[in-house]
mmCIF file of C-alpha atoms in Angstrom:
data_model
loop_
_atom_site.group_PDB
_atom_site.id
_atom_site.type_symbol
_atom_site.label_atom_id
_atom_site.label_comp_id
_atom_site.label_asym_id
_atom_site.label_seq_id
_atom_site.Cartn_x
_atom_site.Cartn_y
_atom_site.Cartn_z
ATOM 1 C CA ASP A 8 125.289 75.295 19.305
ATOM 2 C CA ALA A 9 122.833 74.618 22.183
ATOM 3 C CA ASP A 10 119.556 72.682 21.127
ATOM 4 C CA VAL A 11 117.307 74.617 23.619
ATOM 5 C CA THR A 12 117.892 78.208 24.183
ATOM 6 C CA GLN A 13 116.525 80.724 26.596
ATOM 7 C CA THR A 14 116.593 84.508 26.430
ATOM 8 C CA PRO A 15 117.213 86.458 28.475
ATOM 9 C CA ARG A 16 119.571 84.495 30.918
ATOM 10 C CA ASN A 17 119.128 87.170 33.751
ATOM 11 C CA ARG A 18 116.571 89.757 34.347
ATOM 12 C CA ILE A 19 115.762 92.274 37.041
ATOM 13 C CA THR A 20 112.492 94.122 36.915
ATOM 14 C CA LYS A 21 110.135 95.784 39.130
ATOM 15 C CA THR A 22 106.942 94.648 40.819
ATOM 16 C CA GLY A 23 103.888 95.196 38.499
ATOM 17 C CA LYS A 24 105.976 94.936 35.246
ATOM 18 C CA ARG A 25 104.950 92.760 32.512
ATOM 19 C CA ILE A 26 108.072 90.072 31.620
ATOM 20 C CA MET A 27 108.191 87.737 28.737
ATOM 21 C CA LEU A 28 110.742 84.940 28.794
ATOM 22 C CA GLU A 29 111.595 83.269 25.374
ATOM 23 C CA CYS A 30 112.519 79.509 24.542
ATOM 24 C CA SER A 31 113.671 78.370 21.226
ATOM 25 C CA GLN A 32 114.555 74.787 20.345
ATOM 26 C CA THR A 33 116.374 73.269 17.306
ATOM 27 C CA LYS A 34 115.570 69.551 18.306
ATOM 28 C CA GLY A 35 112.554 69.296 16.378
ATOM 29 C CA HIS A 36 110.421 68.054 19.188
ATOM 30 C CA ASP A 37 106.749 68.812 19.493
ATOM 31 C CA ARG A 38 106.723 69.073 23.255
ATOM 32 C CA MET A 39 107.640 71.937 25.211
ATOM 33 C CA TYR A 40 107.511 72.844 28.924
ATOM 34 C CA TRP A 41 108.057 75.673 31.292
ATOM 35 C CA TYR A 42 109.270 74.897 34.924
ATOM 36 C CA ARG A 43 110.282 77.206 37.707
ATOM 37 C CA GLN A 44 112.889 76.213 40.170
ATOM 38 C CA ASP A 45 113.151 77.348 43.985
ATOM 39 C CA PRO A 46 115.469 76.317 46.406
ATOM 40 C CA GLY A 47 114.217 73.180 48.344
ATOM 41 C CA LEU A 48 111.174 72.773 46.252
ATOM 42 C CA GLY A 49 112.792 71.309 43.111
ATOM 43 C CA LEU A 50 111.090 71.963 39.656
ATOM 44 C CA ARG A 51 107.476 72.789 39.438
ATOM 45 C CA LEU A 52 105.378 72.836 36.026
ATOM 46 C CA ILE A 53 104.047 75.826 34.986
ATOM 47 C CA TYR A 54 102.742 75.060 31.567
ATOM 48 C CA TYR A 55 103.088 72.661 28.884
ATOM 49 C CA SER A 56 102.427 72.223 25.259
ATOM 50 C CA PHE A 57 102.282 69.157 22.943
ATOM 51 C CA ASP A 58 101.863 71.089 19.812
ATOM 52 C CA VAL A 59 101.120 74.643 18.734
ATOM 53 C CA LYS A 60 97.363 74.218 19.189
ATOM 54 C CA ASP A 61 97.541 72.180 22.514
ATOM 55 C CA ILE A 62 98.411 74.251 25.634
ATOM 56 C CA ASN A 63 97.900 72.903 29.092
ATOM 57 C CA LYS A 64 98.160 74.486 32.542
ATOM 58 C CA GLY A 65 100.620 72.618 35.074
ATOM 59 C CA GLU A 66 100.671 72.654 38.891
ATOM 60 C CA ILE A 67 101.500 76.531 39.466
ATOM 61 C CA SER A 68 100.182 78.314 36.292
ATOM 62 C CA ASP A 69 98.443 81.279 38.240
ATOM 63 C CA GLY A 70 100.191 84.484 37.456
ATOM 64 C CA TYR A 71 101.527 83.117 34.402
ATOM 65 C CA SER A 72 100.626 82.763 30.517
ATOM 66 C CA VAL A 73 102.260 81.236 27.541
ATOM 67 C CA SER A 74 102.223 81.437 23.771
ATOM 68 C CA ARG A 75 103.315 78.667 21.269
ATOM 69 C CA GLN A 76 104.242 80.975 18.459
ATOM 70 C CA ALA A 77 105.547 78.020 16.289
ATOM 71 C CA GLN A 78 106.902 74.254 16.840
ATOM 72 C CA ALA A 79 110.102 75.782 17.976
ATOM 73 C CA LYS A 80 109.275 78.625 19.958
ATOM 74 C CA PHE A 81 107.422 78.708 23.379
ATOM 75 C CA SER A 82 107.318 81.970 25.580
ATOM 76 C CA LEU A 83 106.333 82.514 29.081
ATOM 77 C CA SER A 84 104.869 85.868 30.247
ATOM 78 C CA LEU A 85 104.292 87.236 33.494
ATOM 79 C CA GLU A 86 101.433 90.049 33.124
ATOM 80 C CA SER A 87 102.178 91.565 36.326
ATOM 81 C CA ALA A 88 105.313 90.489 38.158
ATOM 82 C CA ILE A 89 105.328 90.150 41.878
ATOM 83 C CA PRO A 90 108.379 89.319 44.290
ATOM 84 C CA ASN A 91 107.407 85.815 44.843
ATOM 85 C CA GLN A 92 107.804 85.054 41.141
ATOM 86 C CA THR A 93 111.429 85.421 41.704
ATOM 87 C CA ALA A 94 113.114 82.007 40.763
ATOM 88 C CA LEU A 95 115.074 80.113 38.142
ATOM 89 C CA TYR A 96 112.748 79.388 34.965
ATOM 90 C CA PHE A 97 113.723 76.506 32.773
ATOM 91 C CA CYS A 98 112.300 75.413 29.398
ATOM 92 C CA ALA A 99 112.265 71.861 28.313
ATOM 93 C CA THR A 100 111.321 69.924 25.274
ATOM 94 C CA SER A 101 110.507 66.196 24.655
ATOM 95 C CA GLU A 102 109.651 64.082 21.762
ATOM 96 C CA ARG A 103 106.151 62.942 21.291
ATOM 97 C CA GLY A 104 104.956 59.375 20.953
ATOM 98 C CA THR A 105 105.124 56.197 22.938
ATOM 99 C CA GLY A 106 108.565 54.491 23.186
ATOM 100 C CA THR A 107 110.304 57.773 23.791
ATOM 101 C CA TYR A 108 110.010 57.561 27.454
ATOM 102 C CA ASN A 109 109.388 61.413 27.639
ATOM 103 C CA GLU A 110 113.061 62.153 28.495
ATOM 104 C CA GLN A 111 113.316 65.965 28.605
ATOM 105 C CA PHE A 112 116.061 68.400 27.448
ATOM 106 C CA PHE A 113 116.487 71.705 29.201
ATOM 107 C CA GLY A 114 117.602 75.201 28.309
ATOM 108 C CA PRO A 115 120.302 76.875 30.495
ATOM 109 C CA GLY A 116 117.614 78.794 32.604
ATOM 110 C CA THR A 117 116.601 82.123 33.218
ATOM 111 C CA ARG A 118 117.341 83.765 36.479
ATOM 112 C CA LEU A 119 114.438 86.218 37.200
ATOM 113 C CA THR A 120 114.375 88.623 40.034
ATOM 114 C CA VAL A 121 111.466 90.914 40.995
ATOM 115 C CA LEU A 122 111.942 93.721 43.289
ATOM 116 C CA ALA B 21 98.898 60.061 41.240
ATOM 117 C CA GLN B 22 102.642 60.208 41.198
ATOM 118 C CA SER B 23 105.337 61.562 43.496
ATOM 119 C CA VAL B 24 109.015 61.183 43.999
ATOM 120 C CA THR B 25 110.987 61.562 47.346
ATOM 121 C CA GLN B 26 114.589 62.311 47.801
ATOM 122 C CA LEU B 27 115.863 61.679 51.013
ATOM 123 C CA GLY B 28 118.664 64.296 52.220
ATOM 124 C CA SER B 29 118.586 67.630 50.561
ATOM 125 C CA HIS B 30 122.291 67.837 51.097
ATOM 126 C CA VAL B 31 124.916 65.022 50.995
ATOM 127 C CA SER B 32 128.575 65.365 51.712
ATOM 128 C CA VAL B 33 131.184 62.494 50.876
ATOM 129 C CA SER B 34 134.650 62.308 50.494
ATOM 130 C CA GLU B 35 136.581 62.257 47.098
ATOM 131 C CA GLY B 36 137.044 58.663 46.484
ATOM 132 C CA ALA B 37 134.047 57.468 48.771
ATOM 133 C CA LEU B 38 130.808 56.072 47.763
ATOM 134 C CA VAL B 39 128.101 58.132 46.478
ATOM 135 C CA LEU B 40 124.522 56.810 47.339
ATOM 136 C CA LEU B 41 121.536 59.159 46.607
ATOM 137 C CA ARG B 42 118.229 57.998 47.689
ATOM 138 C CA CYS B 43 114.767 58.183 45.632
ATOM 139 C CA ASN B 44 111.671 56.685 46.458
ATOM 140 C CA TYR B 45 108.626 56.916 43.848
ATOM 141 C CA SER B 46 104.940 56.355 44.268
ATOM 142 C CA SER B 47 102.988 55.493 41.046
ATOM 143 C CA SER B 48 99.590 53.621 40.224
ATOM 144 C CA VAL B 49 101.452 52.342 37.192
ATOM 145 C CA PRO B 50 104.714 50.969 36.264
ATOM 146 C CA PRO B 51 106.607 54.285 35.679
ATOM 147 C CA TYR B 52 109.835 55.430 33.763
ATOM 148 C CA LEU B 53 112.455 56.759 36.240
ATOM 149 C CA PHE B 54 115.211 59.406 35.703
ATOM 150 C CA TRP B 55 117.943 60.842 37.344
ATOM 151 C CA TYR B 56 118.996 64.369 36.094
ATOM 152 C CA VAL B 57 122.061 66.443 37.209
ATOM 153 C CA GLN B 58 122.481 70.235 37.476
ATOM 154 C CA TYR B 59 125.677 71.477 37.591
ATOM 155 C CA PRO B 60 126.219 75.125 38.961
ATOM 156 C CA ASN B 61 124.560 77.899 36.590
ATOM 157 C CA GLN B 62 123.389 75.280 33.946
ATOM 158 C CA GLY B 63 120.131 73.441 33.089
ATOM 159 C CA LEU B 64 119.393 70.002 33.853
ATOM 160 C CA GLN B 65 121.090 66.940 31.956
ATOM 161 C CA LEU B 66 119.701 63.481 32.011
ATOM 162 C CA LEU B 67 122.522 61.076 33.773
ATOM 163 C CA LEU B 68 120.251 57.821 33.397
ATOM 164 C CA LYS B 69 116.798 56.395 32.601
ATOM 165 C CA TYR B 70 114.766 53.334 33.779
ATOM 166 C CA THR B 71 112.360 52.063 31.058
ATOM 167 C CA SER B 72 112.029 48.295 32.232
ATOM 168 C CA ALA B 73 114.639 46.866 29.844
ATOM 169 C CA ALA B 74 116.844 46.152 32.842
ATOM 170 C CA THR B 75 116.614 46.898 36.559
ATOM 171 C CA LEU B 76 120.286 48.004 36.989
ATOM 172 C CA VAL B 77 120.741 51.163 34.677
ATOM 173 C CA LYS B 78 124.273 52.505 33.764
ATOM 174 C CA GLY B 79 124.644 56.155 33.230
ATOM 175 C CA ILE B 80 127.099 58.857 32.226
ATOM 176 C CA ASN B 81 130.003 59.608 34.455
ATOM 177 C CA GLY B 82 130.242 56.171 36.171
ATOM 178 C CA PHE B 83 126.806 56.622 37.810
ATOM 179 C CA GLU B 84 124.354 53.701 37.987
ATOM 180 C CA ALA B 85 120.714 52.928 39.473
ATOM 181 C CA GLU B 86 118.692 50.265 40.477
ATOM 182 C CA PHE B 87 115.137 49.830 39.905
ATOM 183 C CA LYS B 88 113.410 47.822 43.188
ATOM 184 C CA LYS B 89 109.876 47.437 42.548
ATOM 185 C CA SER B 90 109.528 45.861 45.999
ATOM 186 C CA GLU B 91 110.906 48.726 47.886
ATOM 187 C CA THR B 92 109.677 51.403 45.203
ATOM 188 C CA SER B 93 113.175 52.853 45.189
ATOM 189 C CA PHE B 94 115.552 54.008 42.337
ATOM 190 C CA HIS B 95 118.853 54.813 44.257
ATOM 191 C CA LEU B 96 121.812 56.596 42.479
ATOM 192 C CA THR B 97 125.011 55.178 43.106
ATOM 193 C CA LYS B 98 128.704 55.703 41.988
ATOM 194 C CA PRO B 99 131.716 53.744 43.614
ATOM 195 C CA SER B 100 134.008 56.446 43.893
ATOM 196 C CA ALA B 101 133.377 60.114 44.054
ATOM 197 C CA HIS B 102 135.166 62.724 42.225
ATOM 198 C CA MET B 103 135.421 66.382 42.792
ATOM 199 C CA SER B 104 133.557 67.133 39.471
ATOM 200 C CA ASP B 105 130.469 65.265 40.685
ATOM 201 C CA ALA B 106 129.622 67.980 43.067
ATOM 202 C CA ALA B 107 126.162 68.886 41.570
ATOM 203 C CA GLU B 108 122.424 68.980 42.363
ATOM 204 C CA TYR B 109 120.762 65.727 41.406
ATOM 205 C CA PHE B 110 117.025 65.293 40.735
ATOM 206 C CA CYS B 111 114.982 62.181 40.630
ATOM 207 C CA ALA B 112 111.990 62.021 38.275
ATOM 208 C CA VAL B 113 109.019 59.703 37.623
ATOM 209 C CA SER B 114 106.965 59.539 34.344
ATOM 210 C CA GLU B 115 103.903 57.915 33.320
ATOM 211 C CA ARG B 116 103.739 55.336 30.488
ATOM 212 C CA GLY B 117 101.657 56.600 27.909
ATOM 213 C CA GLY B 118 98.819 59.239 27.858
ATOM 214 C CA TYR B 119 100.419 62.457 28.631
ATOM 215 C CA GLN B 120 103.540 61.054 30.311
ATOM 216 C CA LYS B 121 103.652 63.597 32.794
ATOM 217 C CA VAL B 122 107.026 64.118 34.431
ATOM 218 C CA THR B 123 107.198 64.784 38.342
ATOM 219 C CA PHE B 124 110.522 66.116 39.668
ATOM 220 C CA GLY B 125 111.982 65.197 43.293
ATOM 221 C CA THR B 126 113.158 68.319 45.333
ATOM 222 C CA GLY B 127 116.984 67.750 44.698
ATOM 223 C CA THR B 128 119.866 66.463 46.401
ATOM 224 C CA LYS B 129 122.761 68.716 46.706
ATOM 225 C CA LEU B 130 126.122 66.575 46.536
ATOM 226 C CA GLN B 131 129.222 68.107 48.230
ATOM 227 C CA VAL B 132 132.465 66.135 47.497
ATOM 228 C CA ILE B 133 135.105 66.898 50.234
ATOM 229 C CA PRO B 134 138.945 66.576 49.083
#
């Protein structure tokens, strides 16, 4: 079974719609992240959470919000989707603490298309 | 502030030839460095990581990378390319301590020609 799962895997929606992408993990990690991937731009951090009560903006958080419902669940919402939010979205997790090197474990991704 | 530069967004090699993917980093403190691979329609998975134990790091699938502080480089190599190596490769740098923020490069797509 996959350690980091994302739902849905693919989604097509229209401009102005509210969308939620969900991430669940069974790795027992405290830290969770949301990235978006665009061709030629690599991965850019949207939000990250170091525990249920510690949520932080990344470099491109405008137009997005998140919710950490439990240690294992981290959701990303687009309140009013726009076409330039069309991208591949990844959830990732990592362990907390020094000596863990912050290796990240990625989900399979959600391909979102906003028409 | 930390950053990563990957030279070449696309690299093509013949099957059996040397693979060399370049990565240069910028960091104000000694970093952790990573190479991740992304196969089509999949998430990223770790190939190898540098954590200061040894400057030459061996990873999965025959890949290795050498940390060169004087050149601020962490290039990825494989002596002989295989068709299954065709993928996108990302270099990443992480702070030590604190929030250990990870910054990814823009990626290099490797094409292996039969």
